[in-house]
Coordinates of C-alpha atoms and ligand atoms in Angstrom, one line a residue:
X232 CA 0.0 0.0 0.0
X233 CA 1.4 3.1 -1.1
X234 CA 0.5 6.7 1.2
X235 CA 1.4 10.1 -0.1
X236 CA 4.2 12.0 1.9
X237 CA 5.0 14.7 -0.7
X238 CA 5.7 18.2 0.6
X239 CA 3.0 20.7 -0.4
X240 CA 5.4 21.7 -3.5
X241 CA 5.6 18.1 -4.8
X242 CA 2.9 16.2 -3.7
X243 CA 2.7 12.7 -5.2
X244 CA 6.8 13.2 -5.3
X245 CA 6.9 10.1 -2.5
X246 CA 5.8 7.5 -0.5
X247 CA 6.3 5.0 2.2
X248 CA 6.0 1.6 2.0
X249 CA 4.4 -1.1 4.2
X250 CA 7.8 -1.4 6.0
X251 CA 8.2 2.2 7.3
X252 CA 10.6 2.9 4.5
X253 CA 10.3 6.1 2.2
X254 CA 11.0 5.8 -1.8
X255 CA 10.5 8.1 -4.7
X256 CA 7.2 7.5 -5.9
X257 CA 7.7 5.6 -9.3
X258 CA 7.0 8.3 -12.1
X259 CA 9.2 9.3 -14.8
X260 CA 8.9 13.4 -13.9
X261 CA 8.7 13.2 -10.4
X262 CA 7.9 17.3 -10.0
X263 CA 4.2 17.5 -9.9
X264 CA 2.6 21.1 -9.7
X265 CA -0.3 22.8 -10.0
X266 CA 0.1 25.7 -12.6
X267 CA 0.2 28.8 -11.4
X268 CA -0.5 32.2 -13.2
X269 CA 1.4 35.8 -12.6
X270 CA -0.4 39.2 -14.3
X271 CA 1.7 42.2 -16.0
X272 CA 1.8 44.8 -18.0
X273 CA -0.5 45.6 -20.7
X274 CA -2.8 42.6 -19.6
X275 CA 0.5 40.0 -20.5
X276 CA 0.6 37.6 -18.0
X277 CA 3.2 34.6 -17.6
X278 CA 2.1 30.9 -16.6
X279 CA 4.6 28.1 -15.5
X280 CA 2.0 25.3 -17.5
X281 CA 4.5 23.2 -19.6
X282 CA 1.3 22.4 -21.8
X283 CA 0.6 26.3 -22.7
X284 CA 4.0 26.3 -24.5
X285 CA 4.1 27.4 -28.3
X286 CA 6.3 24.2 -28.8
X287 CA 7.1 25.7 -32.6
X288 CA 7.4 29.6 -31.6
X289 CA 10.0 28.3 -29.0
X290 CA 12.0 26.7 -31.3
X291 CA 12.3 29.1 -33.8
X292 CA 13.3 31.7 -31.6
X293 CA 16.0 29.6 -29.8
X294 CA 17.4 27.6 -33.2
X295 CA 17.0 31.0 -35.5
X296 CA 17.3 34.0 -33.1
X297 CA 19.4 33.1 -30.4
X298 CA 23.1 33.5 -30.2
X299 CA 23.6 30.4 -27.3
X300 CA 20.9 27.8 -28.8
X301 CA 21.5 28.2 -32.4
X302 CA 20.5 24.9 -34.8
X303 CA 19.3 23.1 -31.5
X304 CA 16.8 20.2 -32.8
X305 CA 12.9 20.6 -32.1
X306 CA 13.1 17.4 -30.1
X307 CA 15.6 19.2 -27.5
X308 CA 13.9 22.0 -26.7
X309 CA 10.5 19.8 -26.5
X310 CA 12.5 17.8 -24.1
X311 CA 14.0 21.1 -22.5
X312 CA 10.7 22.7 -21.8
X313 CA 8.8 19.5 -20.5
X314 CA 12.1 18.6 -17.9
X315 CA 12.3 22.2 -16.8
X316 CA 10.6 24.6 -14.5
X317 CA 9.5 26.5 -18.2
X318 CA 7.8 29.8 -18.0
X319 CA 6.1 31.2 -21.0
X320 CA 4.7 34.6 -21.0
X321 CA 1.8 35.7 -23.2
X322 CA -0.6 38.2 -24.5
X323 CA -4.1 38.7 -23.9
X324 CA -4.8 36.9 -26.6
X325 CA -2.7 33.9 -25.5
X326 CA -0.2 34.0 -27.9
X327 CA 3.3 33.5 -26.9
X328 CA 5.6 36.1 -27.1
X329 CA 8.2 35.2 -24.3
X330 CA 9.6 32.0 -22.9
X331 CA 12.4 31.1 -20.3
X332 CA 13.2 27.8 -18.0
X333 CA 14.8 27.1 -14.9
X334 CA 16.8 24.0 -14.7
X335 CA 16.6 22.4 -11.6
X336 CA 16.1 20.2 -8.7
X337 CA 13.6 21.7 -6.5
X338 CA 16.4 21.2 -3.7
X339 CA 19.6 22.8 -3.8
X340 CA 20.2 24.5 -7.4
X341 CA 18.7 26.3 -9.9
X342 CA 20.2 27.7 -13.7
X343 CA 18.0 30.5 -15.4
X344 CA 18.4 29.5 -18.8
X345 CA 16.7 30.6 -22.5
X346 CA 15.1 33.6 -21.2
X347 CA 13.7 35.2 -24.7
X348 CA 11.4 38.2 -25.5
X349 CA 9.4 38.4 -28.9
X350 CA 11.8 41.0 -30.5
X351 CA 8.6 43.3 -31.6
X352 CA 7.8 43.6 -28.2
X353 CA 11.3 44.3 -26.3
X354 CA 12.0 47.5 -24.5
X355 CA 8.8 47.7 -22.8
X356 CA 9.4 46.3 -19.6
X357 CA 8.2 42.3 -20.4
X358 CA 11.9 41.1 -19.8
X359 CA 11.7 42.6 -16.7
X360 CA 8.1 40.6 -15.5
X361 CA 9.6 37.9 -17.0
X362 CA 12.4 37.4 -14.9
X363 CA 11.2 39.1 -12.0
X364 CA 7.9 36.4 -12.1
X365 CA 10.9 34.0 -12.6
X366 CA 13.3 34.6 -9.8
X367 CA 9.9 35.1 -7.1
X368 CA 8.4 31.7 -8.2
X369 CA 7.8 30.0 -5.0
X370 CA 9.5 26.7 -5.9
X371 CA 12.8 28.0 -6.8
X372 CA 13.0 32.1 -5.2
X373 CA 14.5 30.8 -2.0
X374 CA 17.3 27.9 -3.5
X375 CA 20.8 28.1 -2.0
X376 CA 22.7 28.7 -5.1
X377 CA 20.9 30.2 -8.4
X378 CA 23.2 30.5 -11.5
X379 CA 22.8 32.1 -15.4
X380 CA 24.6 32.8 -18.0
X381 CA 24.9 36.4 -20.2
X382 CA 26.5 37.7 -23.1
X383 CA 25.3 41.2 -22.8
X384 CA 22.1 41.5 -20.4
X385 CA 23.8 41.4 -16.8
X386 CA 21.8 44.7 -15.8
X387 CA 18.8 43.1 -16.5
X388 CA 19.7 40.4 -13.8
X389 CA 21.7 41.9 -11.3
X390 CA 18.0 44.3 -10.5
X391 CA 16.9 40.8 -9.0
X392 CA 20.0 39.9 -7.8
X393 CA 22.0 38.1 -9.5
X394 CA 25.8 39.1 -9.3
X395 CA 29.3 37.7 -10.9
X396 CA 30.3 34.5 -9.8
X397 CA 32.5 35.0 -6.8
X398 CA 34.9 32.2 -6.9
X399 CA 35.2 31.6 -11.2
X400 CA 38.5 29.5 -10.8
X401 CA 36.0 27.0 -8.8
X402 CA 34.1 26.5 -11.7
X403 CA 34.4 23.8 -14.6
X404 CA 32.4 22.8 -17.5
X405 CA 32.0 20.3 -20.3
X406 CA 30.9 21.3 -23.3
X407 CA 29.7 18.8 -26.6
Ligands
COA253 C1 17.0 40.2 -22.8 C2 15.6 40.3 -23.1 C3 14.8 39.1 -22.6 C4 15.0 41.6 -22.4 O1 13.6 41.7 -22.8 P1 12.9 43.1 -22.9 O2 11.5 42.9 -22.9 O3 13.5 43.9 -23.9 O4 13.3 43.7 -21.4 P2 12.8 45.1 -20.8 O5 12.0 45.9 -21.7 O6 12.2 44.7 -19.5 O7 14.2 45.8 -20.5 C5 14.9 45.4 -19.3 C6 16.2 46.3 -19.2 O8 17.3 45.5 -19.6 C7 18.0 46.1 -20.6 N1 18.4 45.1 -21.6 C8 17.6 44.3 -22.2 N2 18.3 43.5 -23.1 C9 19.6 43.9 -23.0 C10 20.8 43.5 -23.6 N3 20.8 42.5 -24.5 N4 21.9 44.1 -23.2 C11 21.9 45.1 -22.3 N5 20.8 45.5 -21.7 C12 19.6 44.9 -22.0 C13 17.0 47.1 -21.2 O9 17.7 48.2 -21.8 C14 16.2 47.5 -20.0 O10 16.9 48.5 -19.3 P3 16.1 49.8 -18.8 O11 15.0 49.3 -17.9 O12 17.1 50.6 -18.0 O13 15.5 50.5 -20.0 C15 15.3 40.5 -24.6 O14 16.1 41.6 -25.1 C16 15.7 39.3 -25.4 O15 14.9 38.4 -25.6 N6 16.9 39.3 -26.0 C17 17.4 38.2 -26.9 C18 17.7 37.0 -26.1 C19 18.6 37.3 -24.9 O16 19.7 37.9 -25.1 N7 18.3 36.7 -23.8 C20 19.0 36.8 -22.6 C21 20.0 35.7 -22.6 S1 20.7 35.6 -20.9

């Protein structure tokens, strides 16, 4: 017999057994949320529903228009947006026109990733809901260490916080 233990963030996320013992409850994407829904300017309005996501928009704008994510295949950013913490921000008339993902475990860490604005609409402030609904969302606001990468848009960030790393020569990566 199986009995829900999951925190009020990740309910379903585990279970004890008969014996006492407490497992991972046996699902492929153990995160389970209830999608939640953040108001902005100009009646745009950002969701964290994987299933709201323009799956088509999204890639376009990453493979065509970005300079980190260019040429990445449709089935990696499918994969990207269902195993992330993806938040997509959108008009009135629900149609996309922003998009960015935290990568993460729910636990410790968290890396703000592919954070994109419909170019027609940039310099009106949608960046800036964006990432701030992003950095406040109660699953991840509060995780010990919360990393991102930037070519050129580290005033943008550092408003919510985010500052150069302080240690670099601690920090590898691996790159294919
Ligand atoms: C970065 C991006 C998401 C910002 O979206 P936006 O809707 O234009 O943002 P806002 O209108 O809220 O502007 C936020 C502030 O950041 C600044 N800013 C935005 N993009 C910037 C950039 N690339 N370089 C420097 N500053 C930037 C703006 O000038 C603005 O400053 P202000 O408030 O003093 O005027 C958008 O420009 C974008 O999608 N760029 C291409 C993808 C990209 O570079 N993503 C970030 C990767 S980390």
């Amino acid at each position: 017999m199986r009995r829900n233990v999951g925190g009020a963030t990740h309910r379903g996320f585990l279970y004890v057994r008969t014996d006492g013992t407490t497992r991972l409850a046996p699902v492929r994407s153990p995160v389970i949320r209830s999608a939640k829904r953040w108001h902005g300017p100009d009646d745009f309005w950002v969701s964290d529903d994987p299933t709201l996501v323009d799956l088509a928009r999204v890639h376009r704008w990453l493979s065509t228009q970005s300079y980190w994510a260019d040429g990445r295949p449709y089935d990696v950013v499918a994969r990207s947006v269902r195993d992330s913490l993806t938040l997509g921000l959108y008009g009135s008339d629900a149609v996309q026109v922003g998009v960015c993902r935290w990568v993460t475990d729910y636990a410790t860490f968290a890396w703000l990733c592919d954070v994109f604005v419909d170019p027609a609409l940039r310099g009106r402030g949608l960046g800036t809901f964006l990432v701030a609904t992003a950095t406040a969302h109660p699953e991840v606001k509060d995780l010990r260490l919360q990393v991102l990468a930037t070519r050129d848009a580290h005033d943008l960030y550092r408003r919510f916080g985010f500052e150069p790393v302080a240690a670099p020569e601690r920090w590898m990566e691996r790159r294919r």
